[in-house]
Short mmCIF file of N, CA and C in Angstrom, two decimals:
data_model
loop_
_atom_site.label_atom_id
_atom_site.label_comp_id
_atom_site.label_asym_id
_atom_site.label_seq_id
_atom_site.Cartn_x
_atom_site.Cartn_y
_atom_site.Cartn_z
N UNK I 4 128.57 -6.07 195.69
CA UNK I 4 129.74 -7.02 195.97
C UNK I 4 129.06 -8.56 195.70
N UNK I 5 129.50 -9.18 194.81
CA UNK I 5 128.98 -10.48 194.80
C UNK I 5 129.90 -11.32 195.31
N UNK I 6 129.69 -12.64 195.69
CA UNK I 6 129.86 -13.53 196.13
C UNK I 6 130.17 -14.98 195.74
N UNK I 7 130.74 -15.50 195.15
CA UNK I 7 130.84 -16.62 194.06
C UNK I 7 130.77 -17.73 194.84
N UNK I 8 131.08 -18.00 196.13
CA UNK I 8 130.80 -19.48 196.67
C UNK I 8 130.75 -19.12 198.26
N UNK I 9 130.18 -19.90 198.69
CA UNK I 9 130.02 -20.00 200.01
C UNK I 9 131.28 -19.72 201.06
N UNK I 10 132.68 -19.52 200.25
CA UNK I 10 133.90 -20.09 201.50
C UNK I 10 134.13 -18.68 201.84
N UNK I 11 134.58 -17.51 200.75
CA UNK I 11 134.44 -16.55 201.42
C UNK I 11 133.57 -15.61 201.96
N UNK I 12 131.98 -15.85 201.82
CA UNK I 12 131.23 -15.53 202.35
C UNK I 12 131.03 -14.90 204.07
N UNK I 13 131.93 -16.20 204.42
CA UNK I 13 131.59 -15.68 206.15
C UNK I 13 132.74 -14.66 206.59
N UNK I 14 134.01 -14.73 205.88
CA UNK I 14 134.91 -13.58 206.01
C UNK I 14 134.04 -12.57 205.69
N UNK I 15 133.47 -12.10 204.59
CA UNK I 15 133.03 -10.97 204.23
C UNK I 15 132.16 -10.28 205.27
N UNK I 16 130.92 -11.82 205.64
CA UNK I 16 130.35 -10.97 206.79
C UNK I 16 130.70 -10.08 207.86
N UNK I 17 131.87 -10.75 208.34
CA UNK I 17 132.63 -10.11 209.30
C UNK I 17 133.23 -8.73 209.18
N UNK I 18 133.08 -8.34 208.24
CA UNK I 18 134.01 -6.74 208.00
C UNK I 18 133.03 -5.93 207.39
N UNK I 19 131.84 -6.40 206.63
CA UNK I 19 131.03 -5.65 205.95
C UNK I 19 130.34 -4.81 206.75
N UNK I 20 129.70 -4.88 207.99
CA UNK I 20 129.24 -3.83 208.83
C UNK I 20 130.39 -2.85 208.89
N UNK I 21 131.72 -3.03 208.86
CA UNK I 21 132.37 -1.74 209.08
C UNK I 21 132.90 -0.92 208.02
N UNK I 22 132.48 -1.57 207.09
CA UNK I 22 133.01 -1.04 205.63
C UNK I 22 131.90 0.26 205.01
N UNK I 23 132.25 1.08 204.00
CA UNK I 23 131.44 2.32 203.66
C UNK I 23 130.17 1.68 202.69
N UNK I 24 129.03 2.24 202.65
CA UNK I 24 127.89 2.41 202.02
C UNK I 24 128.07 1.03 201.14
N UNK I 25 127.25 -0.18 200.79
CA UNK I 25 127.79 -0.98 200.19
C UNK I 25 126.24 -1.48 199.82
N UNK I 26 125.93 -2.55 198.65
CA UNK I 26 125.20 -3.30 198.35
C UNK I 26 126.04 -4.61 198.60
N UNK I 27 125.72 -6.11 198.55
CA UNK I 27 126.03 -7.34 198.62
C UNK I 27 125.34 -8.10 197.80
N UNK I 28 125.60 -8.73 196.99
CA UNK I 28 124.67 -9.64 196.34
C UNK I 28 125.37 -11.15 196.51
N UNK I 29 124.50 -12.16 197.27
CA UNK I 29 125.04 -13.30 197.89
C UNK I 29 124.38 -14.57 196.70
N UNK I 30 124.95 -15.53 196.88
CA UNK I 30 124.30 -16.61 196.76
C UNK I 30 123.34 -16.93 197.46
N UNK I 31 122.27 -18.04 196.99
CA UNK I 31 121.30 -18.54 197.80
C UNK I 31 121.75 -20.41 197.66
N UNK I 32 121.76 -20.46 198.69
CA UNK I 32 121.96 -22.29 198.83
C UNK I 32 123.43 -22.51 198.45
N UNK I 33 123.66 -23.75 198.09
CA UNK I 33 125.01 -24.00 197.91
C UNK I 33 125.35 -23.87 196.41
N UNK I 34 124.65 -23.19 195.31
CA UNK I 34 125.12 -23.28 194.06
C UNK I 34 126.27 -22.48 194.01
N UNK I 35 127.08 -22.58 193.09
CA UNK I 35 128.37 -22.35 192.25
C UNK I 35 128.43 -21.86 191.19
N UNK I 36 129.26 -20.64 190.87
CA UNK I 36 129.44 -20.03 189.85
C UNK I 36 128.88 -19.07 188.93
N UNK I 37 127.83 -18.20 190.19
CA UNK I 37 127.26 -17.07 189.63
C UNK I 37 128.09 -16.07 189.90
N UNK I 38 128.95 -16.04 190.64
CA UNK I 38 129.87 -14.78 191.18
C UNK I 38 130.25 -14.01 190.13
N UNK I 39 130.85 -14.07 188.59
CA UNK I 39 131.64 -13.60 187.67
C UNK I 39 130.23 -13.15 186.51
N UNK I 40 129.31 -13.56 186.53
CA UNK I 40 128.15 -13.04 185.96
C UNK I 40 127.59 -11.93 186.79
N UNK I 41 127.05 -12.57 187.73
CA UNK I 41 126.31 -11.34 188.92
C UNK I 41 127.33 -9.96 189.13
N UNK I 42 128.63 -9.97 189.05
CA UNK I 42 129.33 -8.73 189.01
C UNK I 42 128.92 -8.17 187.86
N UNK I 43 129.20 -9.07 186.59
CA UNK I 43 129.01 -8.16 185.21
C UNK I 43 127.60 -7.80 185.11
N UNK I 44 126.65 -7.94 185.90
CA UNK I 44 125.19 -7.98 185.71
C UNK I 44 125.26 -6.29 186.54
N UNK I 45 126.02 -6.51 187.63
CA UNK I 45 125.77 -5.67 188.51
C UNK I 45 126.53 -4.04 187.64
N UNK I 46 127.95 -4.46 186.97
CA UNK I 46 128.58 -3.44 186.66
C UNK I 46 127.64 -2.72 185.23
N UNK I 47 127.02 -3.72 184.68
CA UNK I 47 126.12 -2.77 183.53
C UNK I 47 124.85 -2.16 184.05
N UNK I 48 124.46 -2.67 185.26
CA UNK I 48 122.96 -2.13 185.42
C UNK I 48 123.55 -0.74 186.09
N UNK I 49 124.92 -0.71 186.99
CA UNK I 49 125.25 0.74 187.73
C UNK I 49 126.67 1.14 187.32
N UNK I 50 126.68 1.26 186.10
CA UNK I 50 128.01 2.03 185.59
C UNK I 50 128.36 2.68 186.12
N UNK I 51 127.90 3.75 187.09
CA UNK I 51 128.63 4.97 187.70
C UNK I 51 129.09 4.09 189.24
N UNK I 52 129.06 2.91 189.30
CA UNK I 52 129.31 2.25 191.12
C UNK I 52 130.21 1.14 190.58
N UNK I 53 131.53 1.44 191.26
CA UNK I 53 132.39 0.07 190.88
C UNK I 53 131.86 -1.17 191.54
N UNK I 54 132.41 -2.09 190.95
CA UNK I 54 131.85 -3.42 191.62
C UNK I 54 133.16 -4.35 191.95
N UNK I 55 133.37 -4.93 193.38
CA UNK I 55 134.07 -6.06 193.60
C UNK I 55 133.51 -7.28 193.81
N UNK I 56 134.13 -7.87 192.96
CA UNK I 56 133.73 -9.64 192.94
C UNK I 56 134.60 -10.47 193.89
N UNK I 57 134.55 -10.67 194.73
CA UNK I 57 135.03 -12.41 195.65
C UNK I 57 134.91 -13.55 195.12
N UNK I 58 135.72 -13.82 194.24
CA UNK I 58 135.29 -15.18 193.34
C UNK I 58 135.86 -16.20 193.79
N UNK I 59 135.57 -17.68 194.19
CA UNK I 59 136.24 -18.27 194.39
C UNK I 59 137.08 -19.19 193.06
N UNK I 60 137.99 -20.00 192.79
CA UNK I 60 138.85 -20.49 191.95
C UNK I 60 137.90 -21.74 191.70
N UNK I 61 137.41 -22.48 192.16
CA UNK I 61 136.48 -23.35 191.47
C UNK I 61 135.12 -23.02 191.05
N UNK I 62 134.58 -22.02 191.84
CA UNK I 62 133.27 -21.66 191.22
C UNK I 62 133.49 -20.72 189.85
N UNK I 63 134.66 -20.06 189.92
CA UNK I 63 135.03 -19.49 188.51
C UNK I 63 134.92 -20.17 187.30
N UNK I 64 135.64 -21.46 187.47
CA UNK I 64 135.66 -22.26 186.44
C UNK I 64 134.02 -22.79 185.72
N UNK I 65 133.27 -22.51 186.45
CA UNK I 65 131.84 -22.60 185.58
C UNK I 65 131.55 -21.60 184.80
N UNK I 66 132.05 -20.39 185.17
CA UNK I 66 131.88 -19.41 184.47
C UNK I 66 132.80 -18.30 184.03
N UNK I 67 133.58 -18.80 183.94
CA UNK I 67 135.04 -18.01 183.33
C UNK I 67 135.07 -17.08 181.96
N UNK I 68 134.01 -17.31 181.24
CA UNK I 68 133.90 -16.64 180.15
C UNK I 68 133.34 -15.29 180.46
N UNK I 69 132.43 -15.25 181.62
CA UNK I 69 132.15 -13.79 181.79
C UNK I 69 132.93 -12.93 181.93
N UNK I 70 134.40 -13.14 182.03
CA UNK I 70 135.64 -12.22 181.91
C UNK I 70 135.86 -11.53 180.33
N UNK I 71 135.69 -12.40 179.57
CA UNK I 71 135.64 -11.49 178.39
C UNK I 71 134.69 -10.95 177.94
N UNK I 72 133.71 -11.05 178.47
CA UNK I 72 132.11 -10.04 178.38
C UNK I 72 132.72 -8.89 179.40
N UNK I 73 133.31 -8.86 180.32
CA UNK I 73 133.83 -7.60 181.24
C UNK I 73 134.85 -6.76 180.55
N UNK I 74 135.63 -7.52 179.66
CA UNK I 74 136.68 -6.69 178.90
C UNK I 74 135.74 -6.12 177.72
N UNK I 75 135.01 -6.89 176.82
CA UNK I 75 134.42 -6.19 175.62
C UNK I 75 133.50 -5.10 176.39
N UNK I 76 132.90 -4.84 177.43
CA UNK I 76 132.04 -3.74 177.81
C UNK I 76 132.76 -2.95 178.70
N UNK I 77 133.95 -3.21 178.90
CA UNK I 77 134.74 -2.11 179.91
C UNK I 77 133.96 -2.06 181.25
N UNK I 78 133.54 -3.15 181.59
CA UNK I 78 132.83 -3.34 183.07
C UNK I 78 133.64 -2.91 184.06
N UNK I 79 133.26 -1.97 185.07
CA UNK I 79 134.65 -1.71 185.84
C UNK I 79 134.06 -2.52 187.08
N UNK I 80 134.83 -3.41 186.98
CA UNK I 80 134.81 -4.99 187.90
C UNK I 80 135.86 -5.17 188.50
N UNK I 81 136.07 -5.33 189.55
CA UNK I 81 137.63 -5.58 190.25
C UNK I 81 137.74 -7.23 190.80
N UNK I 82 137.81 -8.02 190.13
CA UNK I 82 137.56 -9.68 190.24
C UNK I 82 138.97 -10.03 191.49
N UNK I 83 138.26 -10.13 192.64
CA UNK I 83 139.86 -10.76 193.72
C UNK I 83 139.23 -12.31 193.43
N UNK I 84 140.49 -12.96 192.74
CA UNK I 84 139.88 -14.60 192.38
C UNK I 84 140.80 -15.30 193.90
N UNK I 85 140.11 -15.71 194.73
CA UNK I 85 140.78 -16.94 195.77
C UNK I 85 141.08 -18.21 195.66
N UNK I 86 142.18 -18.41 195.47
CA UNK I 86 143.07 -19.63 194.45
C UNK I 86 143.25 -20.35 195.96
N UNK I 87 142.22 -21.77 196.14
CA UNK I 87 142.97 -22.50 197.04
C UNK I 87 143.33 -24.01 196.50
N UNK I 88 142.88 -23.79 195.12
CA UNK I 88 143.70 -25.39 194.32
C UNK I 88 142.33 -26.17 194.10
N UNK I 89 141.29 -25.44 194.80
CA UNK I 89 140.26 -27.09 194.93
C UNK I 89 138.92 -25.80 194.76
N UNK I 90 137.99 -27.08 194.91
CA UNK I 90 136.32 -26.62 195.21
C UNK I 90 135.96 -26.66 196.58
N UNK I 91 136.34 -25.62 197.26
CA UNK I 91 136.04 -25.86 198.97
C UNK I 91 135.10 -26.25 199.20
N UNK I 92 133.78 -25.41 198.93
CA UNK I 92 132.43 -26.22 199.39
C UNK I 92 132.21 -27.51 198.98
N UNK I 93 132.51 -28.14 197.85
CA UNK I 93 132.52 -29.37 197.33
C UNK I 93 132.96 -30.11 198.48
N UNK I 94 134.21 -29.73 198.68
CA UNK I 94 135.58 -30.52 199.80
C UNK I 94 134.67 -30.45 200.89
N UNK I 95 133.98 -29.33 201.53
CA UNK I 95 133.02 -29.23 202.75
C UNK I 95 132.12 -30.35 202.63
N UNK I 96 131.71 -30.12 201.78
CA UNK I 96 130.13 -31.33 201.42
C UNK I 96 130.62 -32.54 201.67
N UNK I 97 131.68 -33.07 200.91
CA UNK I 97 132.60 -34.56 201.42
C UNK I 97 132.95 -34.59 202.52
N UNK I 98 133.27 -33.89 203.11
CA UNK I 98 133.56 -34.03 204.54
C UNK I 98 132.82 -34.34 205.40
N UNK I 99 131.81 -33.65 205.17
CA UNK I 99 130.63 -33.70 206.10
C UNK I 99 129.98 -35.28 205.87
N UNK I 100 130.12 -35.65 204.75
CA UNK I 100 129.54 -37.05 204.57
C UNK I 100 130.58 -37.84 204.96
N UNK I 101 131.80 -37.57 204.80
CA UNK I 101 132.70 -38.54 205.17
C UNK I 101 133.01 -39.62 204.33
N UNK I 102 134.46 -40.32 204.49
CA UNK I 102 134.43 -41.45 203.77
C UNK I 102 134.83 -41.16 202.10
N UNK I 103 135.06 -40.22 201.75
CA UNK I 103 135.12 -39.88 200.16
C UNK I 103 136.15 -40.70 199.90
N UNK I 104 136.28 -41.60 198.95
CA UNK I 104 136.95 -42.70 198.10
C UNK I 104 138.26 -41.76 197.61
N UNK I 105 139.06 -42.59 197.78
CA UNK I 105 140.53 -41.93 197.71
C UNK I 105 140.53 -41.49 195.84
N UNK I 106 139.98 -42.23 195.16
CA UNK I 106 140.16 -42.49 193.36
C UNK I 106 139.39 -40.94 193.26
N UNK I 107 138.44 -40.27 194.10
CA UNK I 107 137.51 -39.52 193.89
C UNK I 107 137.90 -38.29 194.00
N UNK I 108 139.23 -38.30 195.30
CA UNK I 108 139.68 -36.71 195.61
C UNK I 108 140.12 -36.09 194.94
N UNK I 109 141.30 -36.28 193.76
CA UNK I 109 141.50 -35.45 192.83
C UNK I 109 140.49 -34.42 191.77
N UNK I 110 139.17 -35.18 191.92
CA UNK I 110 138.28 -34.70 190.86
C UNK I 110 137.87 -33.29 191.41
N UNK I 111 138.10 -33.15 192.74
CA UNK I 111 137.56 -31.42 193.29
C UNK I 111 138.81 -30.60 193.75
N UNK I 112 140.10 -31.20 192.68
CA UNK I 112 141.25 -30.30 193.34
C UNK I 112 141.19 -29.55 192.00
N UNK I 113 141.92 -28.49 191.99
CA UNK I 113 142.25 -27.74 190.94
C UNK I 113 143.85 -27.43 190.72
N UNK I 114 144.61 -28.56 190.44
CA UNK I 114 146.13 -28.08 190.55
C UNK I 114 146.94 -29.16 189.60
N UNK I 115 146.27 -29.99 188.93
CA UNK I 115 146.99 -30.89 187.99
C UNK I 115 146.47 -31.28 186.74
N UNK I 116 146.59 -29.93 185.75
CA UNK I 116 147.52 -29.02 186.19
C UNK I 116 147.21 -27.82 186.77
N UNK I 117 148.05 -26.88 187.34
CA UNK I 117 147.09 -25.67 187.89
C UNK I 117 146.64 -24.68 187.15
N UNK I 118 146.06 -23.86 187.36
CA UNK I 118 145.88 -22.97 186.73
C UNK I 118 146.13 -21.39 186.83
N UNK I 119 146.62 -20.93 185.86
CA UNK I 119 147.22 -19.54 186.32
C UNK I 119 146.32 -18.47 185.91
N UNK I 120 145.00 -18.19 186.40
CA UNK I 120 144.40 -17.46 186.12
C UNK I 120 144.37 -15.87 185.69
N UNK I 121 145.43 -15.28 186.42
CA UNK I 121 146.16 -14.37 185.64
C UNK I 121 146.35 -14.28 184.21
N UNK I 122 146.65 -15.29 183.77
CA UNK I 122 147.09 -15.79 182.55
C UNK I 122 145.77 -16.12 181.66
N UNK I 123 144.99 -16.30 181.98
CA UNK I 123 143.89 -16.49 181.54
C UNK I 123 143.13 -15.36 181.29
N UNK I 124 142.99 -14.19 182.20
CA UNK I 124 142.24 -13.15 181.82
C UNK I 124 142.85 -12.33 181.08
N UNK I 125 144.00 -12.35 181.29
CA UNK I 125 144.93 -11.56 180.57
C UNK I 125 144.82 -12.13 179.22
N UNK I 126 144.74 -13.38 178.64
CA UNK I 126 144.09 -13.83 177.36
C UNK I 126 142.87 -13.64 177.01
N UNK I 127 142.21 -13.09 177.45
CA UNK I 127 140.83 -12.34 176.97
C UNK I 127 140.59 -11.25 177.66
N UNK I 128 141.67 -10.49 177.82
CA UNK I 128 141.69 -9.06 177.45
C UNK I 128 141.37 -8.33 178.90
N UNK I 129 141.31 -9.08 179.90
CA UNK I 129 141.44 -8.52 181.57
C UNK I 129 142.58 -8.11 181.55
N UNK I 130 143.19 -6.81 182.19
CA UNK I 130 144.26 -6.93 182.97
C UNK I 130 144.48 -7.59 184.33
N UNK I 131 145.44 -8.18 184.40
CA UNK I 131 145.96 -9.07 186.16
C UNK I 131 146.60 -9.05 186.44
N UNK I 132 147.00 -9.32 187.74
CA UNK I 132 148.13 -9.56 188.54
C UNK I 132 148.46 -11.21 189.53
N UNK I 133 148.85 -11.07 189.69
CA UNK I 133 148.73 -12.37 190.96
C UNK I 133 149.49 -11.65 192.31
N UNK I 134 148.94 -12.31 193.57
CA UNK I 134 149.28 -11.66 194.72
C UNK I 134 149.61 -13.17 195.69
N UNK I 135 150.59 -13.49 196.14
CA UNK I 135 150.95 -14.58 197.50
C UNK I 135 151.04 -13.94 198.51
N UNK I 136 150.82 -12.69 198.95
CA UNK I 136 150.87 -12.04 200.28
C UNK I 136 149.81 -11.58 200.49
N UNK I 137 149.65 -10.93 201.78
CA UNK I 137 148.43 -9.99 201.86
C UNK I 137 149.13 -8.63 201.44
N UNK I 138 150.25 -8.26 201.48
CA UNK I 138 150.88 -7.11 201.45
C UNK I 138 150.42 -6.91 199.64
N UNK I 139 150.89 -7.60 199.02
CA UNK I 139 150.67 -7.46 197.39
C UNK I 139 149.45 -7.53 197.33
N UNK I 140 148.53 -8.66 197.94
CA UNK I 140 147.17 -8.00 197.49
C UNK I 140 146.23 -6.88 197.63
N UNK I 141 147.03 -6.41 198.97
CA UNK I 141 146.47 -4.81 199.42
C UNK I 141 147.16 -3.86 198.27
N UNK I 142 148.13 -4.09 198.39
CA UNK I 142 148.66 -3.34 197.18
C UNK I 142 148.12 -3.16 195.58
N UNK I 143 147.83 -4.30 195.00
CA UNK I 143 147.09 -4.68 193.78
C UNK I 143 145.61 -4.36 193.82
N UNK I 144 145.23 -4.36 194.99
CA UNK I 144 143.71 -4.08 195.01
C UNK I 144 143.44 -2.84 195.30
N UNK I 145 144.40 -1.86 195.62
CA UNK I 145 144.03 -0.43 195.65
C UNK I 145 144.39 -0.22 194.41
N UNK I 146 145.34 -0.22 193.38
CA UNK I 146 145.77 -0.07 192.02
C UNK I 146 144.42 -0.43 191.15
N UNK I 147 144.29 -1.61 191.23
CA UNK I 147 142.45 -1.83 190.65
C UNK I 147 141.24 -1.01 190.70
N UNK I 148 141.28 -0.73 192.08
CA UNK I 148 139.91 0.03 192.28
C UNK I 148 140.74 1.35 191.54
N UNK I 149 141.64 2.26 191.77
CA UNK I 149 142.18 3.79 191.27
C UNK I 149 141.33 3.49 189.74
N UNK I 150 141.81 2.33 188.89
CA UNK I 150 141.78 2.72 187.53
C UNK I 150 140.64 1.66 187.57
N UNK I 151 139.61 2.59 186.44
CA UNK I 151 138.20 2.33 185.66
C UNK I 151 138.47 0.73 184.84
N UNK I 152 137.62 0.07 184.62
CA UNK I 152 137.32 -1.18 183.74
C UNK I 152 137.76 -2.45 184.94
N UNK I 153 137.98 -3.38 184.00
CA UNK I 153 137.82 -4.64 184.55
C UNK I 153 139.34 -5.30 184.90
N UNK I 154 139.29 -5.84 186.30
CA UNK I 154 140.50 -6.23 186.34
C UNK I 154 140.49 -7.46 187.15
N UNK I 155 141.55 -8.18 187.42
CA UNK I 155 141.77 -9.52 188.23
C UNK I 155 142.92 -9.72 189.16
N UNK I 156 142.87 -9.87 189.88
CA UNK I 156 143.43 -10.01 191.08
C UNK I 156 143.52 -11.78 191.80
N UNK I 157 144.54 -12.46 191.30
CA UNK I 157 144.69 -13.82 191.25
C UNK I 157 145.24 -14.08 192.72
N UNK I 158 144.63 -14.20 193.65
CA UNK I 158 145.23 -14.45 194.95
C UNK I 158 145.16 -15.56 195.35
N UNK I 159 146.45 -16.74 195.60
CA UNK I 159 146.82 -17.83 196.21
C UNK I 159 146.98 -17.67 197.35
N UNK I 160 145.90 -18.72 198.17
CA UNK I 160 145.65 -18.29 199.35
C UNK I 160 145.53 -20.03 200.23
N UNK I 161 145.56 -19.75 201.10
CA UNK I 161 145.51 -21.43 201.49
C UNK I 161 145.19 -22.47 201.14
N UNK I 162 146.30 -23.14 200.35
CA UNK I 162 145.82 -24.18 199.70
C UNK I 162 146.66 -25.49 200.49
N UNK I 163 145.52 -26.66 200.43
CA UNK I 163 145.27 -27.74 200.66
C UNK I 163 146.37 -28.48 200.44
N UNK I 164 147.07 -29.32 201.13
CA UNK I 164 148.33 -30.28 200.64
C UNK I 164 147.66 -31.61 200.87
N UNK I 165 146.65 -31.86 201.35
CA UNK I 165 146.10 -33.60 201.70
C UNK I 165 145.42 -33.64 200.33
#
């Protein structure tokens, strides 16, 4: 289960001990962008094991082309793309530093224009759905896990309005 951004890592760490036996591939440091390529590599290295990638939207933008390779290789990867319309890890670092200039704030947002990650995935050959509620996410996740091959679930979560 690769993690593509520090933001979902904390929540995953809380539930992982109660999950079925699994491997977790995480990032080191605060680098972002490795989640999709790591998921692809895991699927190619162990094609008999399904891969679940918890991928943040900002981090995905660094390596979105990995979805095309997942489609070409028919990699068994379910990507749950957690979309909060911004670079949360960069926002957290800016908040720690404090006093980000107003003109710089839009540079770490992904909302003008908004990105339809399901449409991007579909456009390069990965079946995709969008979830706006936890019920939708649960249903779509179960369906994606049952089907072999790549899938992307665009989960729109906790979007900032400031």
